[in-house]
């Protein structure tokens, strides 16, 4: 009896090991497909904007649309996942800017890099402009970006490089103005938004004899 019981236990152990080894490749395959869908979503939303469909994403990923729907039940869920990652990466850029000695230069460099990403990402610009996609990950990333920018503004104000009267509330309208320039048709494939960003940044930096800014 003891020998039979040991044999049964050995068989059960082999079955458990076999099931576990089968489950691991399945989990890896599922994760690879999820990442493939996210990457396809990034590329499709960047090129076509948020009006792109899950069918568009599935075609771009060379996957069945059913596979995409099993991972993300609707376009809103996929867009949240895509842009939570995108904004997290921008938040990291903002956090790294805080380590720069000159706060105003750090803020200017961050704005240029963040807007450069938006210039090539139609979906990101629509997200910034319309706010039609929401989610906990997006909210967390936005809050982090805001906090880092507020820190840089406060430091620049203390260092005396930020124009008197400029506040955190000015950043969103500035981004919206640059977005409007990005949306303008251009005769040449240049990036005129960079020209206007330089003009705006020069207006944000303190200079002798500057006029007092009107209240908001």
Short mmCIF file of C-alpha atoms in Angstrom, two decimals:
data_model
loop_
_atom_site.label_atom_id
_atom_site.label_comp_id
_atom_site.label_asym_id
_atom_site.label_seq_id
_atom_site.Cartn_x
_atom_site.Cartn_y
_atom_site.Cartn_z
CA UNK A 1 0.00 0.00 0.00
CA UNK A 2 2.81 2.34 0.87
CA UNK A 3 4.42 1.76 -2.53
CA UNK A 4 1.14 2.50 -4.33
CA UNK A 5 0.69 5.72 -2.39
CA UNK A 6 4.24 6.84 -3.22
CA UNK A 7 3.65 6.10 -6.90
CA UNK A 8 0.41 8.11 -6.87
CA UNK A 9 2.17 11.03 -5.18
CA UNK A 10 4.97 10.90 -7.75
CA UNK A 11 2.45 10.91 -10.62
CA UNK A 12 0.63 13.87 -9.05
CA UNK A 13 3.92 15.76 -8.66
CA UNK A 14 4.80 15.14 -12.32
CA UNK A 15 1.35 16.36 -13.43
CA UNK A 16 1.71 19.50 -11.30
CA UNK A 17 5.16 20.21 -12.74
CA UNK A 18 3.90 19.61 -16.27
CA UNK A 19 0.93 21.93 -15.74
CA UNK A 20 3.16 24.65 -14.30
CA UNK A 21 5.61 24.40 -17.20
CA UNK A 22 2.70 24.63 -19.65
CA UNK A 23 1.23 27.63 -17.82
CA UNK A 24 4.49 29.60 -17.94
CA UNK A 25 4.75 29.65 -21.77
CA UNK A 26 1.06 30.52 -21.97
CA UNK A 27 1.56 33.45 -19.59
CA UNK A 28 4.62 34.59 -21.53
CA UNK A 29 2.68 34.37 -24.79
CA UNK A 30 -0.20 36.36 -23.33
CA UNK A 31 2.18 39.06 -22.08
CA UNK A 32 3.94 39.25 -25.44
CA UNK A 33 0.58 39.72 -27.17
CA UNK A 34 -0.40 42.40 -24.67
CA UNK A 35 2.82 44.31 -25.31
CA UNK A 36 2.34 43.86 -29.06
CA UNK A 37 -1.15 45.34 -28.84
CA UNK A 38 0.08 48.27 -26.72
CA UNK A 39 2.87 49.03 -29.20
CA UNK A 40 0.45 48.84 -32.10
CA UNK A 41 -1.94 51.12 -30.20
CA UNK A 42 0.85 53.64 -29.65
CA UNK A 43 1.71 53.70 -33.33
CA UNK A 44 -1.86 53.79 -34.62
CA UNK A 45 -3.09 56.48 -32.19
CA UNK A 46 0.04 58.54 -32.86
CA UNK A 47 -0.55 58.46 -36.62
CA UNK A 48 -4.37 58.59 -36.82
CA UNK A 49 -5.48 60.08 -33.53
CA UNK A 50 -8.00 58.79 -31.04
CA UNK A 51 -10.65 58.18 -33.69
CA UNK A 52 -8.73 55.04 -34.75
CA UNK A 53 -10.55 51.81 -33.90
CA UNK A 54 -9.59 48.56 -32.21
CA UNK A 55 -9.91 46.96 -35.66
CA UNK A 56 -7.22 49.36 -36.90
CA UNK A 57 -4.98 48.38 -33.99
CA UNK A 58 -5.57 44.66 -34.53
CA UNK A 59 -4.72 44.98 -38.23
CA UNK A 60 -1.55 46.93 -37.43
CA UNK A 61 -0.51 44.33 -34.84
CA UNK A 62 -1.28 41.49 -37.29
CA UNK A 63 -3.58 39.91 -34.69
CA UNK A 64 -7.21 38.86 -34.76
CA UNK A 65 -9.58 41.53 -33.51
CA UNK A 66 -10.94 39.02 -31.00
CA UNK A 67 -7.49 38.79 -29.41
CA UNK A 68 -7.42 42.56 -28.97
CA UNK A 69 -10.92 42.63 -27.49
CA UNK A 70 -10.00 39.91 -25.00
CA UNK A 71 -7.14 42.08 -23.72
CA UNK A 72 -8.96 45.44 -23.95
CA UNK A 73 -12.78 45.42 -23.99
CA UNK A 74 -13.03 48.77 -25.78
CA UNK A 75 -10.93 51.53 -27.32
CA UNK A 76 -11.15 53.62 -24.15
CA UNK A 77 -9.40 50.89 -22.15
CA UNK A 78 -6.61 50.57 -24.72
CA UNK A 79 -6.15 54.34 -25.01
CA UNK A 80 -5.92 54.60 -21.21
CA UNK A 81 -3.21 51.93 -21.13
CA UNK A 82 -1.27 53.46 -24.05
CA UNK A 83 -1.30 57.02 -22.76
CA UNK A 84 -0.75 56.12 -19.12
CA UNK A 85 2.58 54.68 -20.29
CA UNK A 86 3.23 57.70 -22.51
CA UNK A 87 2.54 60.20 -19.72
CA UNK A 88 4.57 58.13 -17.25
CA UNK A 89 7.55 58.49 -19.57
CA UNK A 90 6.99 62.25 -19.79
CA UNK A 91 6.74 62.38 -16.00
CA UNK A 92 10.15 60.70 -15.79
CA UNK A 93 11.53 63.40 -18.11
CA UNK A 94 10.09 66.07 -15.82
CA UNK A 95 11.54 64.36 -12.75
CA UNK A 96 14.99 64.18 -14.35
CA UNK A 97 14.77 67.89 -15.21
CA UNK A 98 14.64 68.66 -11.48
CA UNK A 99 18.26 67.48 -11.16
CA UNK A 100 19.49 70.29 -13.45
CA UNK A 101 21.21 73.22 -11.70
CA UNK A 102 19.45 76.05 -13.58
CA UNK A 103 15.71 75.62 -13.02
CA UNK A 104 14.56 77.84 -15.90
CA UNK A 105 16.82 76.08 -18.40
CA UNK A 106 15.58 72.74 -17.05
CA UNK A 107 11.95 73.79 -17.48
CA UNK A 108 12.62 75.08 -21.02
CA UNK A 109 14.40 71.85 -21.96
CA UNK A 110 11.60 69.72 -20.54
CA UNK A 111 8.91 71.68 -22.41
CA UNK A 112 10.85 71.34 -25.66
CA UNK A 113 11.26 67.58 -25.23
CA UNK A 114 7.66 66.98 -24.15
CA UNK A 115 6.27 69.08 -27.01
CA UNK A 116 8.58 67.32 -29.47
CA UNK A 117 6.89 64.06 -28.51
CA UNK A 118 3.47 65.63 -28.95
CA UNK A 119 4.44 67.03 -32.37
CA UNK A 120 4.73 63.48 -33.69
CA UNK A 121 1.77 62.06 -31.77
CA UNK A 122 -1.68 63.12 -32.93
CA UNK A 123 -3.39 61.08 -30.23
CA UNK A 124 -1.31 62.65 -27.47
CA UNK A 125 -2.19 66.15 -28.69
CA UNK A 126 -5.89 65.22 -28.78
CA UNK A 127 -5.59 63.84 -25.27
CA UNK A 128 -4.01 67.08 -24.04
CA UNK A 129 -6.54 69.20 -25.89
CA UNK A 130 -9.77 67.32 -25.23
CA UNK A 131 -9.13 65.25 -22.10
CA UNK A 132 -11.56 62.66 -23.50
CA UNK A 133 -9.60 59.69 -22.15
CA UNK A 134 -9.41 59.27 -18.39
CA UNK A 135 -8.21 56.67 -15.93
CA UNK A 136 -6.29 56.25 -12.69
CA UNK A 137 -2.96 55.83 -14.48
CA UNK A 138 -3.47 58.97 -16.55
CA UNK A 139 -4.50 60.98 -13.48
CA UNK A 140 -1.46 59.81 -11.53
CA UNK A 141 0.94 60.67 -14.37
CA UNK A 142 -0.64 64.10 -14.92
CA UNK A 143 -0.33 64.87 -11.23
CA UNK A 144 3.34 63.86 -11.27
CA UNK A 145 4.08 66.05 -14.30
CA UNK A 146 2.28 68.99 -12.70
CA UNK A 147 4.16 68.56 -9.41
CA UNK A 148 7.56 68.45 -11.13
CA UNK A 149 6.76 71.54 -13.24
CA UNK A 150 5.55 73.42 -10.16
CA UNK A 151 8.82 72.54 -8.43
CA UNK A 152 10.84 73.91 -11.37
CA UNK A 153 8.77 77.11 -11.51
CA UNK A 154 9.20 77.66 -7.78
CA UNK A 155 12.97 77.18 -8.07
CA UNK A 156 13.21 79.50 -11.09
CA UNK A 157 11.23 82.09 -9.18
CA UNK A 158 13.63 81.81 -6.24
CA UNK A 159 16.65 81.97 -8.58
CA UNK A 160 15.27 85.14 -10.13
CA UNK A 161 15.09 83.80 -13.68
CA UNK A 162 11.29 83.53 -13.99
CA UNK A 163 9.32 86.58 -15.06
CA UNK A 164 7.32 88.15 -12.24
CA UNK A 165 3.67 87.17 -12.34
CA UNK A 166 4.14 83.86 -14.21
CA UNK A 167 2.29 81.04 -12.43
CA UNK A 168 1.68 77.32 -12.81
CA UNK A 169 -1.69 78.14 -14.42
CA UNK A 170 0.15 79.62 -17.43
CA UNK A 171 1.64 76.31 -18.58
CA UNK A 172 -1.54 74.70 -19.93
CA UNK A 173 -2.48 77.72 -22.13
CA UNK A 174 1.11 77.87 -23.41
CA UNK A 175 0.94 74.18 -24.38
CA UNK A 176 -2.41 74.84 -26.07
CA UNK A 177 -0.91 77.71 -28.08
CA UNK A 178 1.97 75.56 -29.28
CA UNK A 179 -0.50 72.78 -30.11
CA UNK A 180 -2.42 75.25 -32.30
CA UNK A 181 0.80 76.03 -34.19
CA UNK A 182 1.45 72.30 -34.65
CA UNK A 183 -2.00 71.92 -36.18
CA UNK A 184 -1.37 74.65 -38.78
CA UNK A 185 -0.66 73.39 -42.31
CA UNK A 186 2.96 73.99 -43.24
CA UNK A 187 4.29 74.48 -46.76
CA UNK A 188 7.55 72.80 -45.78
CA UNK A 189 8.16 69.82 -43.47
CA UNK A 190 9.80 72.09 -40.90
CA UNK A 191 8.68 72.42 -37.31
CA UNK A 192 7.58 76.06 -36.87
CA UNK A 193 6.34 75.32 -33.37
CA UNK A 194 9.95 75.40 -32.17
CA UNK A 195 10.23 79.02 -33.33
CA UNK A 196 7.20 80.05 -31.32
CA UNK A 197 8.29 78.06 -28.29
CA UNK A 198 11.55 80.07 -28.25
CA UNK A 199 9.52 83.29 -28.42
CA UNK A 200 7.27 82.14 -25.56
CA UNK A 201 10.20 81.02 -23.42
CA UNK A 202 11.90 84.37 -23.92
CA UNK A 203 8.73 86.00 -22.62
CA UNK A 204 8.76 83.75 -19.56
CA UNK A 205 12.35 84.61 -18.64
CA UNK A 206 12.94 87.72 -16.58
CA UNK A 207 14.42 90.76 -18.37
CA UNK A 208 15.08 94.32 -17.20
CA UNK A 209 12.20 96.71 -17.71
CA UNK A 210 9.52 94.10 -18.40
CA UNK A 211 5.91 95.24 -18.27
CA UNK A 212 3.78 93.88 -15.45
CA UNK A 213 1.65 90.94 -16.51
CA UNK A 214 -2.14 91.40 -16.37
CA UNK A 215 -3.96 89.26 -13.81
CA UNK A 216 -5.65 86.09 -15.02
#
